[in-house]
Amino acid sequence: MGDMMTISVDLFSFPSGHTTRAIMVAYFFVVHFSGGLFIDSMVLTWGVAVSLSRIFLGRHHVLDVTAGAVIGILQYRLLADYLWLSEET
């Protein structure tokens, strides 16, 4: 139980998986299910808040989060460009 209460960067924290997933999901929803400017900005704010929380909680370094965000965007691009079926299909 003591390990759960410590605030320190994990030994293997690169890249941040939370950031990767949050950025990919936020990007996906904004592009494919746009809910207007307010909703889209709230979804993006959620993705950024998840990312920043990893730094503020002391679980990741800035580079971990930055790399996670880049990987999340690349994962979305892979999904959108190569795996996503178009409406015509």
Coordinates of N, CA, C and O in Angstrom, one line a residue, residues 34-74:
S34 N -17.6 15.8 -34.2 CA -17.5 17.2 -33.8 C -18.8 17.6 -33.2 O -19.9 17.4 -33.8
G35 N -18.8 18.2 -32.1 CA -20.0 18.7 -31.4 C -20.0 20.2 -31.3 O -20.7 20.7 -30.5
G36 N -19.3 20.9 -32.2 CA -19.3 22.3 -32.2 C -18.1 22.8 -31.4 O -17.4 22.0 -30.8
L37 N -17.8 24.1 -31.5 CA -16.6 24.7 -31.0 C -16.5 24.4 -29.4 O -15.5 24.1 -28.9
F38 N -17.6 24.6 -28.7 CA -17.6 24.5 -27.3 C -17.3 23.0 -26.9 O -16.4 22.8 -26.0
I39 N -18.0 22.1 -27.4 CA -17.8 20.7 -27.1 C -16.4 20.2 -27.5 O -15.7 19.5 -26.7
D40 N -16.0 20.6 -28.7 CA -14.6 20.2 -29.2 C -13.5 20.8 -28.3 O -12.6 20.1 -28.0
S41 N -13.7 22.0 -27.9 CA -12.7 22.6 -27.0 C -12.7 21.9 -25.6 O -11.6 21.8 -25.0
M42 N -13.8 21.5 -25.1 CA -13.9 20.8 -23.9 C -13.2 19.4 -24.0 O -12.5 19.0 -23.1
V43 N -13.4 18.7 -25.1 CA -12.8 17.4 -25.3 C -11.3 17.6 -25.4 O -10.5 16.8 -24.8
L44 N -10.8 18.6 -26.1 CA -9.4 18.8 -26.2 C -8.8 19.3 -24.9 O -7.7 18.8 -24.5
T45 N -9.6 20.0 -24.1 CA -9.1 20.4 -22.8 C -9.0 19.2 -21.9 O -8.0 19.1 -21.1
W46 N -9.9 18.3 -22.0 CA -9.8 17.0 -21.2 C -8.5 16.3 -21.6 O -7.8 15.8 -20.7
G47 N -8.2 16.2 -22.9 CA -6.9 15.5 -23.3 C -5.7 16.2 -22.7 O -4.8 15.5 -22.2
V48 N -5.7 17.5 -22.8 CA -4.5 18.2 -22.2 C -4.5 18.1 -20.7 O -3.4 18.0 -20.1
A49 N -5.7 18.1 -20.1 CA -5.7 18.0 -18.6 C -5.2 16.7 -18.1 O -4.4 16.6 -17.1
V50 N -5.5 15.6 -18.8 CA -5.0 14.3 -18.5 C -3.5 14.3 -18.6 O -2.8 13.8 -17.7
S51 N -3.0 14.9 -19.7 CA -1.6 14.9 -20.0 C -0.8 15.7 -18.9 O 0.2 15.3 -18.3
L52 N -1.3 16.9 -18.6 CA -0.7 17.7 -17.5 C -0.8 17.1 -16.2 O 0.1 17.3 -15.3
S53 N -1.9 16.4 -15.9 CA -2.0 15.8 -14.6 C -0.9 14.8 -14.3 O -0.5 14.6 -13.2
R54 N -0.4 14.1 -15.4 CA 0.7 13.1 -15.2 C 1.9 13.8 -14.7 O 2.7 13.3 -13.9
I55 N 2.2 15.1 -15.1 CA 3.3 15.8 -14.7 C 3.1 16.4 -13.3 O 3.9 16.2 -12.4
F56 N 1.9 17.0 -13.1 CA 1.6 17.6 -11.8 C 1.6 16.5 -10.6 O 1.9 16.8 -9.5
L57 N 1.2 15.3 -11.0 CA 1.1 14.2 -10.0 C 2.5 13.6 -9.7 O 2.7 12.8 -8.9
G58 N 3.5 14.0 -10.5 CA 4.8 13.6 -10.4 C 5.1 12.2 -10.9 O 6.0 11.5 -10.6
R59 N 4.2 11.7 -11.8 CA 4.3 10.4 -12.4 C 5.2 10.3 -13.6 O 5.6 9.3 -14.0
H60 N 5.3 11.5 -14.3 CA 6.1 11.5 -15.6 C 6.8 12.9 -15.7 O 6.4 13.9 -15.1
H61 N 7.9 12.8 -16.5 CA 8.6 14.0 -16.8 C 7.9 14.7 -18.0 O 7.1 14.0 -18.7
V62 N 8.3 15.9 -18.3 CA 7.7 16.6 -19.5 C 7.9 15.9 -20.8 O 7.0 15.8 -21.6
L63 N 9.1 15.3 -20.9 CA 9.4 14.6 -22.2 C 8.6 13.4 -22.3 O 8.2 13.0 -23.4
D64 N 8.3 12.7 -21.2 CA 7.4 11.5 -21.3 C 6.0 11.9 -21.8 O 5.5 11.2 -22.7
V65 N 5.5 13.0 -21.4 CA 4.2 13.4 -21.8 C 4.2 14.0 -23.2 O 3.3 13.7 -24.0
T66 N 5.3 14.7 -23.6 CA 5.4 15.2 -24.9 C 5.5 14.0 -25.9 O 4.8 14.0 -26.9
A67 N 6.3 13.0 -25.6 CA 6.4 11.9 -26.5 C 5.1 11.1 -26.6 O 4.6 10.7 -27.6
G68 N 4.4 11.0 -25.4 CA 3.1 10.4 -25.4 C 2.1 11.1 -26.3 O 1.3 10.4 -27.0
A69 N 2.1 12.4 -26.3 CA 1.2 13.2 -27.1 C 1.5 13.0 -28.6 O 0.6 12.8 -29.4
V70 N 2.8 13.0 -29.0 CA 3.2 12.8 -30.4 C 2.7 11.4 -30.8 O 2.2 11.2 -31.9
I71 N 3.0 10.4 -30.0 CA 2.6 9.0 -30.3 C 1.1 8.9 -30.4 O 0.6 8.2 -31.3
G72 N 0.3 9.6 -29.6 CA -1.1 9.6 -29.7 C -1.6 10.1 -31.0 O -2.5 9.6 -31.6
I73 N -1.0 11.2 -31.4 CA -1.4 11.8 -32.7 C -1.0 10.9 -33.9 O -1.8 10.7 -34.8
L74 N 0.2 10.3 -33.8 CA 0.6 9.3 -34.8 C -0.4 8.1 -34.8 O -0.7 7.6 -35.9

